[in-house]
Coordinates of C-alpha atoms and ligand atoms in Angstrom, one line a residue:
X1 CA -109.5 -167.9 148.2
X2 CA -112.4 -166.0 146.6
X3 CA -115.8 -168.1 146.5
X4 CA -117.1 -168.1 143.6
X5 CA -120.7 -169.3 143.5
X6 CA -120.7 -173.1 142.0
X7 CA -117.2 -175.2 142.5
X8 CA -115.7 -176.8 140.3
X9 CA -117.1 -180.3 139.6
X10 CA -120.3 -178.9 140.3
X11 CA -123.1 -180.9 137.9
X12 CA -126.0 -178.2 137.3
X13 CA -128.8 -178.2 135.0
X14 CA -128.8 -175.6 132.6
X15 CA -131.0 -174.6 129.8
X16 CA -129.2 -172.9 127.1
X17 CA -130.5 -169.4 126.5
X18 CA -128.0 -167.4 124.0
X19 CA -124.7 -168.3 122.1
X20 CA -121.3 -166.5 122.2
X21 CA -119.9 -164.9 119.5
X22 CA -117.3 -168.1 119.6
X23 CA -120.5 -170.7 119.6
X24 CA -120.8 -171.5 123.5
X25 CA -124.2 -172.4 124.5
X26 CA -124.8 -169.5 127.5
X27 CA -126.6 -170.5 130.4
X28 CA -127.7 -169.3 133.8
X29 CA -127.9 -170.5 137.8
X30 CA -129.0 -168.2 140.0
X31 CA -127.7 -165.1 137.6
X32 CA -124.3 -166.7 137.5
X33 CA -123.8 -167.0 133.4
X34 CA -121.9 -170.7 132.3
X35 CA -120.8 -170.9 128.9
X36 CA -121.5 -174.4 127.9
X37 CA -119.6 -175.2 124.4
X38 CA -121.3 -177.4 121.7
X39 CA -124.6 -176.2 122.9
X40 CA -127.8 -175.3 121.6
X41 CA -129.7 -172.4 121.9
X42 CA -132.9 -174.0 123.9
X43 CA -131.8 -177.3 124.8
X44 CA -131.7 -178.3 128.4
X45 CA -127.7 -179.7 129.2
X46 CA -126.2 -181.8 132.3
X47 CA -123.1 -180.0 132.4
X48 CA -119.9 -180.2 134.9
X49 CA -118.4 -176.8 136.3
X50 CA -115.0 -176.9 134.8
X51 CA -113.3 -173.6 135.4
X52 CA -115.4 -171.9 138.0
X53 CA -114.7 -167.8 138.1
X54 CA -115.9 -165.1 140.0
X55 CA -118.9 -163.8 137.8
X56 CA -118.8 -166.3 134.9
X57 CA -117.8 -170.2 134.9
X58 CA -117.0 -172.6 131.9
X59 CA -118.4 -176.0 131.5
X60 CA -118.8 -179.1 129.8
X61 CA -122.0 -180.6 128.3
X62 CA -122.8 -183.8 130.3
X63 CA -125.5 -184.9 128.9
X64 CA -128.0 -183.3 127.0
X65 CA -131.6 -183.6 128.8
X66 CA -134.0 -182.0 126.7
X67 CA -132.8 -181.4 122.8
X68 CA -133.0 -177.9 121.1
X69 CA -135.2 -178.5 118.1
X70 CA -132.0 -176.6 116.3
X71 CA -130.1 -180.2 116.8
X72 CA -129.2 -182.3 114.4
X73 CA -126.7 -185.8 114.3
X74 CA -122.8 -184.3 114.0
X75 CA -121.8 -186.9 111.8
X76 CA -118.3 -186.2 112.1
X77 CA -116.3 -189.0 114.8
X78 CA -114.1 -186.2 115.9
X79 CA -116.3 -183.2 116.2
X80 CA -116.1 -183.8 120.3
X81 CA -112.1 -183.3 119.8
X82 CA -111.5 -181.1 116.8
X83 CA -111.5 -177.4 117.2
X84 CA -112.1 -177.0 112.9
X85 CA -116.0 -177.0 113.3
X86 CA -118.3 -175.2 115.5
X87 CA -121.6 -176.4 114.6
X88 CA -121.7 -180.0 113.7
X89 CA -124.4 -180.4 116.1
X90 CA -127.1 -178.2 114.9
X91 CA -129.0 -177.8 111.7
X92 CA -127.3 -175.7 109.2
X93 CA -130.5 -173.3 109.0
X94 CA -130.2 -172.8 112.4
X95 CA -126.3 -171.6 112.0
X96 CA -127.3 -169.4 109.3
X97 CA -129.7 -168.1 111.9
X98 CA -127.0 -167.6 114.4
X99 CA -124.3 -166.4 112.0
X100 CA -126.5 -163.4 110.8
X101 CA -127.2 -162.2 114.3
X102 CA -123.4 -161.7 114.8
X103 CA -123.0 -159.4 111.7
X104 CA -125.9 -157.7 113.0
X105 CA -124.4 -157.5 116.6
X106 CA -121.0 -156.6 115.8
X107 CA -122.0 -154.0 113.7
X108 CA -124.2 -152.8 116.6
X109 CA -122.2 -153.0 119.2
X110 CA -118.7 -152.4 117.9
X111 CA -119.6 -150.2 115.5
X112 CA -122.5 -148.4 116.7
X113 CA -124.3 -148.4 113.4
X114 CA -127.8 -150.2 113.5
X115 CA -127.7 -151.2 109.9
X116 CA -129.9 -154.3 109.6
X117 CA -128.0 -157.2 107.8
X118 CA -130.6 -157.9 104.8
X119 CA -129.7 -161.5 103.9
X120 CA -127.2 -164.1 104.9
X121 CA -126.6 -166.3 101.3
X122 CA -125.8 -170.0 102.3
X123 CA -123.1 -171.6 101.1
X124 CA -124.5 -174.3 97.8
X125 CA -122.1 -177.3 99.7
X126 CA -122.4 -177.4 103.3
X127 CA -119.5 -180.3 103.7
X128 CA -116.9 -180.7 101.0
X129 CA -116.5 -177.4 100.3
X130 CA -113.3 -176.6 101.4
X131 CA -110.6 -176.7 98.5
X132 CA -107.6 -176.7 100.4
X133 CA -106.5 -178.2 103.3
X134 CA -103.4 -177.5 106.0
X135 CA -102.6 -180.6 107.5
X136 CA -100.2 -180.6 110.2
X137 CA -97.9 -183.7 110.5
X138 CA -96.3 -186.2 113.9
X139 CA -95.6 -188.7 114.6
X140 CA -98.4 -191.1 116.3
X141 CA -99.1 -192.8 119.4
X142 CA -97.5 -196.2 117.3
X143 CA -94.3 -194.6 116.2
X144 CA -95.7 -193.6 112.7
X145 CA -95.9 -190.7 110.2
X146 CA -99.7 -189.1 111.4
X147 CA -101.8 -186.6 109.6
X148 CA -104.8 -184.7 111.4
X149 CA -105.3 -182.0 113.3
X150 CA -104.1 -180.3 116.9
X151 CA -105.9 -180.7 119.8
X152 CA -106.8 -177.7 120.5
X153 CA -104.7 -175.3 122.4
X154 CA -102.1 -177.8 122.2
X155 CA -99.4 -179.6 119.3
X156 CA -100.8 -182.8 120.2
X157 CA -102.0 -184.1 116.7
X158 CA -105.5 -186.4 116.6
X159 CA -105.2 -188.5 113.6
X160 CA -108.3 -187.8 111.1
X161 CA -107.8 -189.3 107.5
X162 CA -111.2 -188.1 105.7
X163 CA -112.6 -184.1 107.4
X164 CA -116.2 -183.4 106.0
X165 CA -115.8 -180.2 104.9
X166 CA -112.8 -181.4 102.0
X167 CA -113.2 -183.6 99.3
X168 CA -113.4 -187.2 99.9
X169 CA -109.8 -188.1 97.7
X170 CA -107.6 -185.4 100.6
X171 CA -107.8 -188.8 102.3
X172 CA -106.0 -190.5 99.2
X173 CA -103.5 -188.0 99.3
X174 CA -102.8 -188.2 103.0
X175 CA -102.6 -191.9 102.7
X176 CA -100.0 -192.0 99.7
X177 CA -97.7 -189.7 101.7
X178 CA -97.6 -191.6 104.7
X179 CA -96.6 -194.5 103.1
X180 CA -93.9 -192.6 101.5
X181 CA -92.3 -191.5 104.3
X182 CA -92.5 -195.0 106.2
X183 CA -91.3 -196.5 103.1
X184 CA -88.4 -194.6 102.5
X185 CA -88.2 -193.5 106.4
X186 CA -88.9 -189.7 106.0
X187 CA -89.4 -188.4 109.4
X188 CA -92.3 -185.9 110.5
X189 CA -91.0 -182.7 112.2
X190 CA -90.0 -182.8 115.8
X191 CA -90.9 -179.0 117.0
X192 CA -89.1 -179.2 120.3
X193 CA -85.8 -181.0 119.2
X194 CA -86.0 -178.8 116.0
X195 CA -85.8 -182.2 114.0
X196 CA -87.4 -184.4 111.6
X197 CA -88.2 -183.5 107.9
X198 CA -92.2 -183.3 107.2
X199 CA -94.3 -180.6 108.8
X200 CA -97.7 -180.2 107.3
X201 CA -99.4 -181.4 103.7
X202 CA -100.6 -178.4 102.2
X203 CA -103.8 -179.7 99.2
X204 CA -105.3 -177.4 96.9
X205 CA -107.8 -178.5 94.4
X206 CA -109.6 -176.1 91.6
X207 CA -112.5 -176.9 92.0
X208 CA -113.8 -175.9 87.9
X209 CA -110.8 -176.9 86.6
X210 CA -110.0 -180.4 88.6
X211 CA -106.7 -179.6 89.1
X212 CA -104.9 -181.0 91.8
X213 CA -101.7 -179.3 94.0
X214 CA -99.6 -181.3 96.5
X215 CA -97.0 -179.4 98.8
X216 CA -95.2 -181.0 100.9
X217 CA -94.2 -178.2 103.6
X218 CA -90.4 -179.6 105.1
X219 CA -87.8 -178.4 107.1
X220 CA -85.6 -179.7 104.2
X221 CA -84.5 -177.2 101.5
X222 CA -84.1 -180.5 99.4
X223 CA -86.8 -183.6 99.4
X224 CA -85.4 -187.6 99.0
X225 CA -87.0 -190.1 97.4
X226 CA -89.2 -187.3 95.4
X227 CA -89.3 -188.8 92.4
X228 CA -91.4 -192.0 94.0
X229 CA -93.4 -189.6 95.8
X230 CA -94.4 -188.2 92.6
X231 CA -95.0 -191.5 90.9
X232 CA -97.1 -192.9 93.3
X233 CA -99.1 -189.4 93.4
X234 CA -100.0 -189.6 89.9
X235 CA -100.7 -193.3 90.3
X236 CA -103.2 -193.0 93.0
X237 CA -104.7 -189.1 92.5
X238 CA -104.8 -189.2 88.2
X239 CA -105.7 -184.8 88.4
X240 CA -102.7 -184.0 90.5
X241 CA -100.7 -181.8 88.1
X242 CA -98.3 -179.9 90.4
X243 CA -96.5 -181.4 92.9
X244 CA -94.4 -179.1 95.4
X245 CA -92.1 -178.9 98.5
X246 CA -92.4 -175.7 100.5
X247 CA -89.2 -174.8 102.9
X248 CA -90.0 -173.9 106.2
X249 CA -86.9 -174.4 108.1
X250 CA -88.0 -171.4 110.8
X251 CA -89.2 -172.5 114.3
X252 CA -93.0 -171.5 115.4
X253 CA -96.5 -171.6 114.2
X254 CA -96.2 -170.0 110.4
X255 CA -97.3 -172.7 108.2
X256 CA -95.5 -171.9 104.8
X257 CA -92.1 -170.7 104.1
X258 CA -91.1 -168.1 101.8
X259 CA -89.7 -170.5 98.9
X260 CA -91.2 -173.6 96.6
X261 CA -89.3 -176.1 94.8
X262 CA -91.4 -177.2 92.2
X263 CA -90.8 -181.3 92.3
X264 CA -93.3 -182.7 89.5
X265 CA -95.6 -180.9 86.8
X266 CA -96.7 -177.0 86.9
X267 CA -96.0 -174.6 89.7
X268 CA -99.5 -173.2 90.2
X269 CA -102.9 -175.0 89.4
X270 CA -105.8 -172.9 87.1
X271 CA -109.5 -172.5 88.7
X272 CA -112.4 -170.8 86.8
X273 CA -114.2 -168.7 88.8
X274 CA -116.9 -166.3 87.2
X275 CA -116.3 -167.5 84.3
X276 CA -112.4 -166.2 84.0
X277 CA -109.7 -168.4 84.4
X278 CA -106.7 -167.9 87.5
X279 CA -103.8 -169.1 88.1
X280 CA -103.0 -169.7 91.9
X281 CA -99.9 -170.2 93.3
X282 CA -99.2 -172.2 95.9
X283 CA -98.5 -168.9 98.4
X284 CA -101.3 -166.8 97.4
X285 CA -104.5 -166.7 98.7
X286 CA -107.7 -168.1 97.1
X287 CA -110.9 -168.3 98.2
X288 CA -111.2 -172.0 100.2
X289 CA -115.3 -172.7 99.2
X290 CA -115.1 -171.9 95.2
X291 CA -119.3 -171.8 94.9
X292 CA -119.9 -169.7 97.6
X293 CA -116.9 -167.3 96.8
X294 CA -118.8 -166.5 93.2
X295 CA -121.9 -165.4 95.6
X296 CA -120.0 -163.3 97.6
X297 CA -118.2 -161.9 94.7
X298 CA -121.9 -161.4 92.3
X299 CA -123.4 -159.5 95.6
X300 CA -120.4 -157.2 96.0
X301 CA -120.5 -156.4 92.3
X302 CA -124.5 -155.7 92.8
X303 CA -123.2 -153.4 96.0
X304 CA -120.6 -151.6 93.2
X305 CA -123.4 -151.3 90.4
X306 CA -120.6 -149.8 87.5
X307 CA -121.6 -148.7 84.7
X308 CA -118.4 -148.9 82.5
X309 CA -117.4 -145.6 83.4
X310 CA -115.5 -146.1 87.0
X311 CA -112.3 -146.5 88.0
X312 CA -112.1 -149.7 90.6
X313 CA -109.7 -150.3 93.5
X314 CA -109.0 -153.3 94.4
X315 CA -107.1 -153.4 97.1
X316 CA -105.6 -156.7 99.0
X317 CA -107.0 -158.1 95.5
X318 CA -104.9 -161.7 96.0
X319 CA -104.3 -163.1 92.6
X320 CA -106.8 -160.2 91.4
X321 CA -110.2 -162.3 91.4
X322 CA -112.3 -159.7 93.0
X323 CA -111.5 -157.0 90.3
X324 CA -110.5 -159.3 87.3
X325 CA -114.5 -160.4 87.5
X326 CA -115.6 -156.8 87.4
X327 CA -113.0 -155.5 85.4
X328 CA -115.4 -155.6 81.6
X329 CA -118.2 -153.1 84.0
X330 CA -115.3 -151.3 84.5
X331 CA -113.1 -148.4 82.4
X332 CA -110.1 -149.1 84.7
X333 CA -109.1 -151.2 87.1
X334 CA -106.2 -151.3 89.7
X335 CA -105.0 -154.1 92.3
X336 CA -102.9 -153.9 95.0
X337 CA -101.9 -156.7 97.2
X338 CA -98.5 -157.2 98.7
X339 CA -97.3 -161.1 98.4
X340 CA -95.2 -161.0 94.9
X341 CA -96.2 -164.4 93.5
X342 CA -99.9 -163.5 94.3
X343 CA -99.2 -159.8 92.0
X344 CA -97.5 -162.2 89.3
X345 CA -100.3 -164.2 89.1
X346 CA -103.2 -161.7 88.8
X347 CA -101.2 -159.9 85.9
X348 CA -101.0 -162.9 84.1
X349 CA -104.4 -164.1 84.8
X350 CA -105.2 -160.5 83.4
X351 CA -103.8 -161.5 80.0
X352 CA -104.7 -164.9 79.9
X353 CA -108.6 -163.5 80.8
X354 CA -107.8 -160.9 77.5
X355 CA -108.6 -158.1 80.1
X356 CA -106.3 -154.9 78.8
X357 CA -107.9 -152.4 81.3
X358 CA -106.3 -153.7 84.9
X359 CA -102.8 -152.9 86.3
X360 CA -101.9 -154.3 89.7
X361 CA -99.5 -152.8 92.2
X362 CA -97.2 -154.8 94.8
X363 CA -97.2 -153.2 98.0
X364 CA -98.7 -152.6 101.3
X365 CA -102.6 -151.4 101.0
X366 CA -101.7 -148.4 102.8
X367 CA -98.7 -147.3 101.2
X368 CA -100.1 -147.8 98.0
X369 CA -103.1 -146.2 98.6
X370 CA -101.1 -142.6 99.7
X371 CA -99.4 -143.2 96.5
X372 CA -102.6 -143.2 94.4
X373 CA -103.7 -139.8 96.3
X374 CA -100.4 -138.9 95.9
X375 CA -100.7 -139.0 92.1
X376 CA -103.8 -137.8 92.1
X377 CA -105.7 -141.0 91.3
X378 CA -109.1 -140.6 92.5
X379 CA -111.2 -144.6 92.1
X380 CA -114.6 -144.1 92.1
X381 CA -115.1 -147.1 93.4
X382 CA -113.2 -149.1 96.1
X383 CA -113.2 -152.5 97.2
X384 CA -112.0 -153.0 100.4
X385 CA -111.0 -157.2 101.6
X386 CA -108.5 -157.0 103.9
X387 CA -107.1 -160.4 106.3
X388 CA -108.9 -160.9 109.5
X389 CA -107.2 -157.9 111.1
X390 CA -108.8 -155.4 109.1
X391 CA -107.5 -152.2 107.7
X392 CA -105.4 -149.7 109.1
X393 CA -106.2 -146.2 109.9
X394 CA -103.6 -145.2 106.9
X395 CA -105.4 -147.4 104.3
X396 CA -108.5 -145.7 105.3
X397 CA -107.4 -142.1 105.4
X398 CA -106.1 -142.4 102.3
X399 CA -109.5 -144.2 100.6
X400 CA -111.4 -141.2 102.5
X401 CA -108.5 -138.8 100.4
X402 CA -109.6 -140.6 97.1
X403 CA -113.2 -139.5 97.8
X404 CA -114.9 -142.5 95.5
X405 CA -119.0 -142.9 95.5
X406 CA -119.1 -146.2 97.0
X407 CA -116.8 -148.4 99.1
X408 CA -117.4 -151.8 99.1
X409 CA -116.1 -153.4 102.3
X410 CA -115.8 -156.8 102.2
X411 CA -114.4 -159.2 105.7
X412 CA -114.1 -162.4 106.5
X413 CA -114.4 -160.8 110.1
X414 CA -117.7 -159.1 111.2
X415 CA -116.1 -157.5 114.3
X416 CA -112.6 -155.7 112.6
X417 CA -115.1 -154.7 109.2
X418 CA -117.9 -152.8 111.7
X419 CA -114.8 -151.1 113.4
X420 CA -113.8 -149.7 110.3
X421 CA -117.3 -149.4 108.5
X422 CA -117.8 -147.1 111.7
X423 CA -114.3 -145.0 111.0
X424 CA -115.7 -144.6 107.2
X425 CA -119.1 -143.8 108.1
X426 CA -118.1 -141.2 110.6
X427 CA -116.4 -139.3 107.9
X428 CA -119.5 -139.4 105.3
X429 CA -119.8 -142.8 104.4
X430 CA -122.9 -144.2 106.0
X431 CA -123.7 -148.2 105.5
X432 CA -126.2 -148.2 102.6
X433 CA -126.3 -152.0 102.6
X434 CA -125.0 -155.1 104.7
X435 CA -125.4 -158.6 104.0
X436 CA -123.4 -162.0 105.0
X437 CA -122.4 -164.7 102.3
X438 CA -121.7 -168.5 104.1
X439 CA -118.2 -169.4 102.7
X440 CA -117.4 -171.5 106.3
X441 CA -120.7 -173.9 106.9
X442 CA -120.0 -175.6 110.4
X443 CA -117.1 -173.4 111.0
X444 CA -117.2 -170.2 113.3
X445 CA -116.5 -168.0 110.6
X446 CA -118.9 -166.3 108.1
X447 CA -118.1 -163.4 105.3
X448 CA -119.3 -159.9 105.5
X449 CA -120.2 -157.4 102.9
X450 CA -121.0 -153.7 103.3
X451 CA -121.8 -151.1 101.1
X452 CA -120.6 -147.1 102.3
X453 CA -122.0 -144.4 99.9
X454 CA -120.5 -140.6 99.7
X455 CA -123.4 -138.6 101.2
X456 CA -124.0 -135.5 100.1
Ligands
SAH1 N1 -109.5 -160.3 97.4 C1 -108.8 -161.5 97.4 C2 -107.8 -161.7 98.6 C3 -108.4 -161.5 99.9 S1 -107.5 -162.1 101.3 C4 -109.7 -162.7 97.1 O1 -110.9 -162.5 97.3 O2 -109.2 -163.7 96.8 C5 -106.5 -160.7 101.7 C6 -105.3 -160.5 100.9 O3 -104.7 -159.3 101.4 C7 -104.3 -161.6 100.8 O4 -104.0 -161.9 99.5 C8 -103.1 -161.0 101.5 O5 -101.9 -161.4 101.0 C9 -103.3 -159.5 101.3 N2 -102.6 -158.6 102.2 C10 -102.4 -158.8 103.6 N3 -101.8 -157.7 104.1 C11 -101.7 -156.8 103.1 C12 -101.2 -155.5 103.1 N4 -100.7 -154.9 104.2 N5 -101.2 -154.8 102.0 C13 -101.7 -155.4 100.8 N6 -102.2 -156.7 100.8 C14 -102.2 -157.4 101.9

C-alpha cells in the first residue's frame, strides 16, 4: 500500500488557513493540505486524521486550541450532526465575508471573468427565516413516529423538533402529527420493505399573509383518520388554512409526488411579496426566506432599470414573482416555467394583482425560448433564474438569438451562473454588474445576481 504522509488516527495541530468552497476549514502539515470541517479561518484545531489520501487528508476537529476571532457560540444542539447548516459556529459577518469570496472565485475561476462582486446584501433574519420546511419521517430508536433530519450521507433520521432557521410553531406542527399517527397507528414509511404510510411533512407558511400549509407527503393515495388530523391542526396551529396529502407512492429520494389531495381548507396558501399578492401551490416553488427574496428581487429590477417601454422575459419565472413585481416598469411581460400548477398559479396571481400586460408559457425554458425567436419575439430584457443546474446551451442560444440590451442572470448557484455568464459574455454580453443577496444565513448556499449588457 501507498504511504501517504500522516496515518490515519494521526492527531496534528493545525491552524486553519482558507475555507472550501463546501465550508471546510483547510489546513496544512508539512505542505500536506487537511480539510478540517466546522472550522474557522485562523483558529488553531486538535484534529484526528480520518481519511488519510495521497496528497490531501480529511479530518475532524478535536479540539479547538486557539479560537478564530470569526467564532461565535452555534446555539443549535445538533449542529455537530446535522448536515442543514454550515456556519453555526462563526459570526454571521464573517460568513457574509466568506460567501462573497466564492461568487467572486467562481466567477474567476470557472468563468474566467474578473468581475468584482460589489456587495453581498444580508439576509434581515439570520434564524427563522426559512418558510418551508421538508421533514423526513421513521420511525425512532423507541419504536415511534420521528421527525428530523438524515444523518448525513445516510437515511438514518436524528430527531430535531424545533430547527433555527424555521419558525418556532414547525415544532407544533411536527408534534400534532406524531401524535396522530401513534394515536390512530399510522405508520412512517419503511424505504427498504417499501412499507409504512408517512414519508416526510412538507410546512409552508406565507410569511405576509400568515397563512399556514400542511402536507402530509404518504405512500397512500388515500389518508385515515384525516378528518382528526385536521381537527386537531386547527386546534393547535389557529392560521393553518390548507391542509394536504401529497402521493408519493415511487421508491427513491424525490420528495413530492405528482398529485395532492386537498384534505381540509384551500389548496394553495397567498403570500405578499413586493407588495402583490401570490398564490403558491403546494408543488411550485417559492422563495424559502420571504424578506431577503424582496432584496434580491429590488436589486435585479435595479440591474434591469425599464423604463415602461421593454419587453421582459422571464423565464423559469415559478408562480411568476420575478416578473409579476416588474411587470407595471414594463410594456409586456412573458413567463415561462414548466411545472403546470406553478403556470396556473402565476396567471391567476396576474389577475388577482390587476396586471393585464403578462402572459406565461408552460414549457421547457429552452423550447420555449426557440419558439419566441421562432416567432420573432425579440425581449429586450431577460431574466434568467434557472434551478441549481443552470441553463442549457439551447436556452442560451436562443436568448443570444433574441438579442435583448440586458440579461439579468440570476442563481442560487455561483459556480453553474459564472459558467454561463462566461458562454453569454463570450458572445457580447460582458458582466456589467455582480452582486450576492443572503437568502440561506448559516447554510452553504448564497444567491447570485449578474448583470450582461449588449456591447456595441
Ligand atoms: N423565478 C422563480 C422561480 C425560480 S426557481 C422565483 O424566484 O420564485 C427555478 C424554476 O425553474 C422553478 O420554478 C422550476 O420549476 C423551473 N424549471 C426547472 N426546469 C425548468 C425548465 N427546463 N424549463 C422551465 N422551467 C424550469
Amino acid at each position: 500500500m501507498k504511504q501517504t504522509p500522516l496515518s490515519k488516527n494521526d492527531i496534528v495541530t493545525l491552524e486553519i488557513s482558507d475555507l472550501t468552497p463546501d465550508g471546510a476549514g483547510v489546513g496544512k502539515q508539512k505542505g500536506y493540505v487537511v480539510f478540517v470541517p466546522k472550522t474557522a479561518v485562523g483558529d488553531v484545531v486538535s484534529a484526528r486524521i480520518v481519511k488519510p489520501l495521497a496528497s490531501y487528508a480529511y479530518g475532524k476537529c478535536e479540539a479547538v486550541l486557539i479560537p478564530s476571532k470569526d467564532r461565535c457560540e452555534p446555539m443549535c444542539p445538533v449542529f455537530s450532526k446535522c448536515g442543514g447548516c454550515l456556519f453555526r459556529h462563526i459570526r454571521y459577518e464573517a460568513e457574509l465575508r466568506i460567501k462573497k469570496g466564492w461568487v467572486e472565485e467562481n466567477f474567476k475561476r470557472i468563468g474566467s471573468l474578473p468581475v468584482l462582486c460589489s456587495k453581498i446584501l444580508p439576509s434581515p433574519q439570520v434564524d427563522g427565516y426559512r418558510n418551508k420546511a421538508q421533514i423526513p419521517c421513521g420511525t425512532g430508536e423507541d419504536g415511534r413516529p420521528s421527525f428530523g433530519f438524515f444523518a448525513p450521507h445516510s437515511h438514518r433520521i436524528i430527531p430535531c423538533g424545533d430547527c433555527s432557521l424555521a419558525p418556532a410553531f414547525y415544532s407544533a406542527v411536527i408534534r400534532c402529527v406524531s401524535k396522530w399517527m401513534e394515536q390512530y397507528g399510522i405508520r412512517p414509511y419503511d424505504e427498504e420493505a417499501g412499507r409504512g404510510t408517512v414519508r416526510h411533512l412538507f410546512i409552508r407558511d406565507g410569511r405576509t399573509s400568515g397563512e399556514v400549509m400542511v402536507c402530509i407527503v404518504a405512500n397512500a393515495d388515500f389518508l385515515p383518520h384525516a378528518d382528526a388530523l385536521a381537527d386537531s391542526l386547527r386546534r393547535e396551529i389557529p392560521n393553518v388554512v390548507s391542509i394536504l396529502l401529497n402521493v408519493n407512492k415511487k421508491p427513491g429520494n424525490r420528495i413530492l409526488g405528482d398529485r395532492c389531495v386537498t384534505l381540509w381548507g384551500k389548496d394553495a396558501i397567498t403570500d405578499v411579496l413586493c407588495g402583490l399578492a401570490f398564490d403558491i401551490s403546494p408543488l411550485s416553488f417559492y422563495q424559502i426566506n420571504h424578506d431577503a427574496a424582496e432584496l434580491l428581487y429590488r436589486t435585479a429590477a435595479d440591474m434591469a432599470a425599464l423604463s415602461g417601454e421593454e419587453t421582459l422575459l422571464d423565464l423559469y419565472c415559478g408562480v411568476g414573482t420575478i416578473g409579476l413585481s416588474m411587470a407595471s416598469r414594463a410594456k409586456r411581460l412573458v413567463g415561462v416555467e414548466i411545472i403546470p400548477e406553478a403556470v396556473e398559479n402565476a396567471r391567476r396571481n396576474a389577475r388577482r394583482n390587476g396586471i393585464a400586460n403578462a402572459e406565461f408559457i408552460c414549457a421547457d425554458a429552452g423550447e420555449a425560448a426557440k419558439r419566441l425567436v421562432q416567432s420573432g419575439q425579440m425581449p429586450d430584457v431577460v431574466m434568467l433564474d434557472p434551478p441549481r443546474r443552470g441553463c442549457t446551451p439551447e436556452v442560451l442560444d436562443a436568448v443570444l438569438r433574441m438579442a435583448p440590451s440586458k440579461i439579468v442572470m440570476i442563481s442560487c448557484n455561483s459556480a453553474t451562473a459564472a459558467r454561463d455568464c462566461a458562454y453569454l459574455a463570450a458572445r457580447g454580453y460582458p458582466v456589467s454588474r455582480l452582486c450576492a443577496v443572503d437568502l440561506f444565513p448559516r447554510t452553504g448556499h448564497v444567491e447570485t445576481v449578474a448583470c450582461l449588457e449588449k456591447s456595441n
